[in-house]
CSV table of C-alpha atoms in Angstrom, one decimal:
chain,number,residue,atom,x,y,z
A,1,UNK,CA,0.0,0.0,0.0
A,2,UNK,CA,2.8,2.6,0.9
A,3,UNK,CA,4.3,1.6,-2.5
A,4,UNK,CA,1.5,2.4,-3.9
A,5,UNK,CA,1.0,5.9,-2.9
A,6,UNK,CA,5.0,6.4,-3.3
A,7,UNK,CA,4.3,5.7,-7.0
A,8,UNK,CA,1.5,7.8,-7.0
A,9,UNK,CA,3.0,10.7,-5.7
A,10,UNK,CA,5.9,10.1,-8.3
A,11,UNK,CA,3.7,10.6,-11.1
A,12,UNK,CA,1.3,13.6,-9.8
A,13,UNK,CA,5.3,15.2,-9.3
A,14,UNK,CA,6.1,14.0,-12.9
A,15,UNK,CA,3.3,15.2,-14.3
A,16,UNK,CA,3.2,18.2,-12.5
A,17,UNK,CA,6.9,19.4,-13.5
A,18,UNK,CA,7.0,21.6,-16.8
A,19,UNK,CA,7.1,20.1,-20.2
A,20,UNK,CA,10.7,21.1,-22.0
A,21,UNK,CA,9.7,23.3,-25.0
A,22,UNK,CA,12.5,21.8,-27.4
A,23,UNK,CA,15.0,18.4,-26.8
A,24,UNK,CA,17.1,17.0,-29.0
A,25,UNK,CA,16.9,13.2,-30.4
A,26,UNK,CA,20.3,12.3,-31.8
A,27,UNK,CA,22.3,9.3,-33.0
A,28,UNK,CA,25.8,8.4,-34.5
A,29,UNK,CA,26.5,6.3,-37.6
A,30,UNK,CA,29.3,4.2,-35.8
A,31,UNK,CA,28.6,2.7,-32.2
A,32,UNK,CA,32.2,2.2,-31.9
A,33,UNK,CA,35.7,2.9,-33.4
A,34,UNK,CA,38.4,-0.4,-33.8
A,35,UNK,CA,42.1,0.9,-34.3
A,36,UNK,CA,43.3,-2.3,-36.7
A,37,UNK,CA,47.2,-2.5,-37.8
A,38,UNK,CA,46.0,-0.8,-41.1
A,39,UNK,CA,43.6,2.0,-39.8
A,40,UNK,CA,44.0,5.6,-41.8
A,41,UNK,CA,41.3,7.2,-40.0
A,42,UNK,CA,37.2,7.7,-39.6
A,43,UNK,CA,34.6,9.5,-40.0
A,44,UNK,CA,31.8,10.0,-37.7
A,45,UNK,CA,28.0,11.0,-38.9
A,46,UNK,CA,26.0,13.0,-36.3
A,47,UNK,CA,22.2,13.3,-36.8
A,48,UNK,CA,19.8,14.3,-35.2
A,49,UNK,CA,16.3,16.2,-34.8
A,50,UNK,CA,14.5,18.9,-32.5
A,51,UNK,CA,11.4,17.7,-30.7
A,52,UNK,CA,9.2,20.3,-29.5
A,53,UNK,CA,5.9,20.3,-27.3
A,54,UNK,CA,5.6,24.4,-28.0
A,55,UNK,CA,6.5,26.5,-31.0
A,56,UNK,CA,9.7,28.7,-30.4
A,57,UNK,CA,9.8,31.0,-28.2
A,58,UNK,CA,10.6,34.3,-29.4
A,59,UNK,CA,12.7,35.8,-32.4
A,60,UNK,CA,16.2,33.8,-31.7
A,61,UNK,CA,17.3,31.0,-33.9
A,62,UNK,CA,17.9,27.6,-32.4
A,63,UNK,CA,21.6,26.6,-32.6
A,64,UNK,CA,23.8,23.0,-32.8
A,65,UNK,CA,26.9,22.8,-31.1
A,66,UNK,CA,28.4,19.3,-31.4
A,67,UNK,CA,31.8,18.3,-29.9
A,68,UNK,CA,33.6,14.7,-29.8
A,69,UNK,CA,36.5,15.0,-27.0
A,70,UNK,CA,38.9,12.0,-26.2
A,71,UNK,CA,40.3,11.1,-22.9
A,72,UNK,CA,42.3,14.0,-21.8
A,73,UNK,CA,46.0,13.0,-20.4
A,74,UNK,CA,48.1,16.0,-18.8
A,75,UNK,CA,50.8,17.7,-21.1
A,76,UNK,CA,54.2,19.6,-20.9
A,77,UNK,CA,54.5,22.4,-23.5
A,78,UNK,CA,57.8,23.8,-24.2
A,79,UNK,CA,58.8,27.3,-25.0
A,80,UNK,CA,61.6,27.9,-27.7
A,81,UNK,CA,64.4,30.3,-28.1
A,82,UNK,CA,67.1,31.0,-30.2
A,83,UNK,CA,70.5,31.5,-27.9
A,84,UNK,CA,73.5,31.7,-30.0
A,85,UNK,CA,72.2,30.5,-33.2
A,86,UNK,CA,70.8,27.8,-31.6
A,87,UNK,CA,67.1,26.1,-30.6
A,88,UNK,CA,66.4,25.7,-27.1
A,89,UNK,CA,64.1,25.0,-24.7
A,90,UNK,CA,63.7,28.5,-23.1
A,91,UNK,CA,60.4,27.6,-20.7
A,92,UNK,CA,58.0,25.1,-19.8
A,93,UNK,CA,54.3,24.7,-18.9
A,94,UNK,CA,52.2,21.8,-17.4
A,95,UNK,CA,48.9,21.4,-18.5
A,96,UNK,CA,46.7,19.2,-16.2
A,97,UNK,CA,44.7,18.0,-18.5
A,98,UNK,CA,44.1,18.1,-22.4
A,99,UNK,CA,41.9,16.3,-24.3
A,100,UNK,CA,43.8,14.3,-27.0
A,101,UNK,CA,40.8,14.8,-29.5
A,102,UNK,CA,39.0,17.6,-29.7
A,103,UNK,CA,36.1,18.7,-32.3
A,104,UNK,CA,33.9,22.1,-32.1
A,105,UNK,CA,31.1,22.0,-34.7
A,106,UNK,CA,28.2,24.6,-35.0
A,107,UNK,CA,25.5,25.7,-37.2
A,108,UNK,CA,27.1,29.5,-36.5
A,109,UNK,CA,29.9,31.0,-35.3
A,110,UNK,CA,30.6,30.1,-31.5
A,111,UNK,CA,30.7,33.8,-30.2
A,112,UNK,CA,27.3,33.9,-31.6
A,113,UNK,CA,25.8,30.6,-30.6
A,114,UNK,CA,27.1,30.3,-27.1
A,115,UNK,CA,27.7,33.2,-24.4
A,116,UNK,CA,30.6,33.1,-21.8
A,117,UNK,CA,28.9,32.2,-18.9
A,118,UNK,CA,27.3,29.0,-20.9
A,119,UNK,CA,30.8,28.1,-21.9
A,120,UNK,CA,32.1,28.1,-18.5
A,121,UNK,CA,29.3,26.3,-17.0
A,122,UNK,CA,29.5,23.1,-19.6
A,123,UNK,CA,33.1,23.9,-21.2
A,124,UNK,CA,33.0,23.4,-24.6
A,125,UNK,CA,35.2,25.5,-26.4
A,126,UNK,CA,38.9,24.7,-27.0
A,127,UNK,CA,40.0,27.1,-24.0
A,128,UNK,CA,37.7,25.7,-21.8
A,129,UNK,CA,38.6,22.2,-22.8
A,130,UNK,CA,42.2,22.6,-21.8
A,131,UNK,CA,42.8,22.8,-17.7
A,132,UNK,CA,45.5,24.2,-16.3
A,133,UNK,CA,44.9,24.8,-12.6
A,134,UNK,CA,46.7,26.8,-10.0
A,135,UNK,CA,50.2,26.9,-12.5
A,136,UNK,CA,50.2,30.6,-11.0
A,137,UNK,CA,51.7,32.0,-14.3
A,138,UNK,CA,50.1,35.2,-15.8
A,139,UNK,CA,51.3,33.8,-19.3
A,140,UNK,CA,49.7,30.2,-19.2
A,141,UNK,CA,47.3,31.4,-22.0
A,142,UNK,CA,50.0,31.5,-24.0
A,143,UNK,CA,50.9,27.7,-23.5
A,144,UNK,CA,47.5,27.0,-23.6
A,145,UNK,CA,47.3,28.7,-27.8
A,146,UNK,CA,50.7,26.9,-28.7
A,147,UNK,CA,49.2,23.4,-27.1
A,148,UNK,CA,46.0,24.6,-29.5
A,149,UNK,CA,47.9,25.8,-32.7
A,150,UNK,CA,49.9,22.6,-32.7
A,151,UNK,CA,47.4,20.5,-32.3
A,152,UNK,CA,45.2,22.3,-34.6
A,153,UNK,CA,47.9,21.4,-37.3
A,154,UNK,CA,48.0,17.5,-37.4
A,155,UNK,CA,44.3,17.2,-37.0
A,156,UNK,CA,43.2,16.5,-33.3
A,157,UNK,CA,42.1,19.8,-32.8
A,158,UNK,CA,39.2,21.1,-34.8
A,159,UNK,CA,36.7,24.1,-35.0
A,160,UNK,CA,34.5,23.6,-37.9
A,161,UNK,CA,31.9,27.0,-38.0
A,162,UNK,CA,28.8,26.3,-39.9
A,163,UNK,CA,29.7,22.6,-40.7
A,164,UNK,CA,26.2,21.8,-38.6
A,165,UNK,CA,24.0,21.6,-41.5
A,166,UNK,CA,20.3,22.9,-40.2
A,167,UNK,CA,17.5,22.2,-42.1
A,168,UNK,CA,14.0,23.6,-40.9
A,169,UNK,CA,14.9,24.3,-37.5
A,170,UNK,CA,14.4,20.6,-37.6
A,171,UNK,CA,16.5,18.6,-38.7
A,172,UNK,CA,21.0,18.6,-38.7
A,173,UNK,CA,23.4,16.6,-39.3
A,174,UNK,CA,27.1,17.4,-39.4
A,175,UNK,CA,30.4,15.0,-40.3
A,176,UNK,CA,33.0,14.9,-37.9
A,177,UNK,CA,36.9,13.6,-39.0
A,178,UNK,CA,39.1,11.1,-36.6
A,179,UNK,CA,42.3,11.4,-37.7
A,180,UNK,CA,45.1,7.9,-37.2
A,181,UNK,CA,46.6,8.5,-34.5
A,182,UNK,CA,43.5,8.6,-32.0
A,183,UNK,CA,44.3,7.5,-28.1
A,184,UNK,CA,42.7,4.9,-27.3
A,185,UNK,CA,39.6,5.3,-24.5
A,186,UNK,CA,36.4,6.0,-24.4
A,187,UNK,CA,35.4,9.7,-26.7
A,188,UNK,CA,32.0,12.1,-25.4
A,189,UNK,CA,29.7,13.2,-28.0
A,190,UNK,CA,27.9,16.1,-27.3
A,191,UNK,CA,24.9,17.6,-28.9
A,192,UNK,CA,23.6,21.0,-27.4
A,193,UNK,CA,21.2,23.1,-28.2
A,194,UNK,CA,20.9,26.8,-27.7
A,195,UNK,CA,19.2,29.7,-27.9
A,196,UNK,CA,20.2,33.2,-27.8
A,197,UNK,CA,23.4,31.8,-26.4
A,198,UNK,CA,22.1,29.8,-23.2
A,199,UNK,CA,22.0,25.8,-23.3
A,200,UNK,CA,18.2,24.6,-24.2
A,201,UNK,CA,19.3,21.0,-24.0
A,202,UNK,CA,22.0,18.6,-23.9
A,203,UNK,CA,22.8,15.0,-25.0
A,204,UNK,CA,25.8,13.0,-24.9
A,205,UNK,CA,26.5,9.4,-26.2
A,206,UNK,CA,30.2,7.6,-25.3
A,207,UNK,CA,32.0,6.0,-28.4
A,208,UNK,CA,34.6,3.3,-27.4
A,209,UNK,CA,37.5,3.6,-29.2
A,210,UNK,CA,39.8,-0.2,-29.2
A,211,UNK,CA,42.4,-1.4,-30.7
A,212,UNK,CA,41.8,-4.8,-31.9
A,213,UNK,CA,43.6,-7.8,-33.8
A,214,UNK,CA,47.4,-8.2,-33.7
A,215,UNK,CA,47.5,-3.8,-32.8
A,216,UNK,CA,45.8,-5.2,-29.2
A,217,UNK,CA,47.6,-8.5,-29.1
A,218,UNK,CA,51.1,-5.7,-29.8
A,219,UNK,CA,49.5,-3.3,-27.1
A,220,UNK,CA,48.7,-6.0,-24.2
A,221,UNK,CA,52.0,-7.4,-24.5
A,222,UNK,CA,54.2,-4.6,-24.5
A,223,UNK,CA,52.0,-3.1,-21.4
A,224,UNK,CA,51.5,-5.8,-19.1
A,225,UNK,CA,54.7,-8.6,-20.6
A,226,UNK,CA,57.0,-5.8,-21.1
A,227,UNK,CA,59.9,-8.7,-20.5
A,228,UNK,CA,58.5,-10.8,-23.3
A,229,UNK,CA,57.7,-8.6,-25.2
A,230,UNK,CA,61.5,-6.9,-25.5
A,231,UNK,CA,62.8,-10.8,-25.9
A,232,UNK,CA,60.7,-10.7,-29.1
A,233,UNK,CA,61.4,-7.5,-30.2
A,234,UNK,CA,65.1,-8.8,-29.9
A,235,UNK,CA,64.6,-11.8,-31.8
A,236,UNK,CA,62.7,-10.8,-34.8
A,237,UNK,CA,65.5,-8.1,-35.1
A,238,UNK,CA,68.1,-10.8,-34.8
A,239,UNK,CA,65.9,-13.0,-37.3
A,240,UNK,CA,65.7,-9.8,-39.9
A,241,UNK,CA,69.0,-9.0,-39.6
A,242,UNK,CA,70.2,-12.6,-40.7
A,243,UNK,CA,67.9,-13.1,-43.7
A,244,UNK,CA,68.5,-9.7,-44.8
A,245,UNK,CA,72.7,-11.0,-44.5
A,246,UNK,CA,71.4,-14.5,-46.1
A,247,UNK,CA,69.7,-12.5,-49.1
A,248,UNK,CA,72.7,-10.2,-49.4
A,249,UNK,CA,74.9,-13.4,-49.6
A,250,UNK,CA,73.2,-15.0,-52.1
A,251,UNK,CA,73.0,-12.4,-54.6
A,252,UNK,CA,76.4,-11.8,-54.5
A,253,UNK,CA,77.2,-15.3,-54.9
């Protein structure tokens, strides 16, 4: 009986509580990633649509913001100078933690889709991203921009503007690029919806990312046989070393 009224009282709370105006329903076209010994890459569809038990409030246009981050490891980033004609490392900064992937994808420009104070709350730009706490240097921003520009180059860092496609105020989908050389670990999806710069809703979706076939059987022996695995190393090295003499031999002779 006193279950029975719990429940009760669950559902005249439920129903009671206001209905969201606008959620978003989304899905990816891969489940999961497998790193193999030959992989060059993937891509990663993101769909989705707006569900709405009101029509829109007011004059401001609904925006996407979608973001794939890896697992985030902690990072040194060096500072260069030239001292007598020669490269050196001049300074050093220690990031906490970085993502090693990250992806910013929107319908509009970021400034424009998302204010400050929604961006500190949920972080989702790169500078938000990236923690460095309590370094206590007054130029860590600037380590912060290198670590950003760097990675911006090879590929793990994106921002890709208006590559949200909209359609309707409905309806978006967006492609988002994984480059070779992913970590390996679990990487957030994040779909967010805002309006007039504040977060209207929010869903995320994990993509396991493994590495599978003789790249795992490589991986799990180096990590937890590391004894083995250099006695094999040093064996096929012997073992290529003397066909490649054998080979050499016998065309000469």
């Amino acid at each position: 009986m006193r279950a029975r009224v719990l429940a009760l009282c669950a559902l005249a709370l439920a129903l009671a509580a206001p209905v969201q105006a606008e959620r978003v329903v989304a899905g990816l076209s891969q489940e999961a990633i497998a790193i193999t010994t030959n992989f060059a890459g993937s891509e990663i569809l993101v769909y989705g649509a707006v569900q709405r038990a009101a029509p829109p409030p007011g004059a401001e246009p609904l925006e996407v913001i979608v973001t794939v981050q890896g697992p985030s490891q902690p990072v040194t980033v060096r500072r260069k100078e030239r001292r007598f004609g020669i490269w050196v490392n001049a300074d050093a900064s220690r990031i906490d933690a970085a993502p090693s992937f990250y992806a910013v994808s929107t319908t509009a420009p970021l400034a424009q889709a998302l204010s400050q104070t929604e961006d500190l709350r949920h972080r989702i730009t790169l500078d938000q991203a990236i923690r460095a706490v309590g370094t206590g240097r007054s130029d860590q921003p600037m380590f912060n921009a290198a670590l950003i520009r760097i990675r911006g180059e090879d590929g793990t860092y994106q921002v890709n503007e208006g590559a949200v496609r909209f359609r309707e105020q409905t309806l978006f989908d967006t492609a988002v690029r994984l480059p070779a050389n992913l970590t390996e670990g679990d990487y957030l999806t994040r779909i967010i919806l805002t309006r007039g710069g504040a977060v209207v809703d929010l869903h995320e979706q994990l993509i396991p990312v493994r590495k599978v076939g003789l790249e795992r059987l490589i991986y799990n022996l180096a990590h937890e046989r590391p004894l083995i695995y250099g006695i094999l190393s040093l064996v096929i090295a012997i073992a290529a070393g003397w066909m490649a003499s054998a080979v050499f031999r016998y065309m000469r002779g």
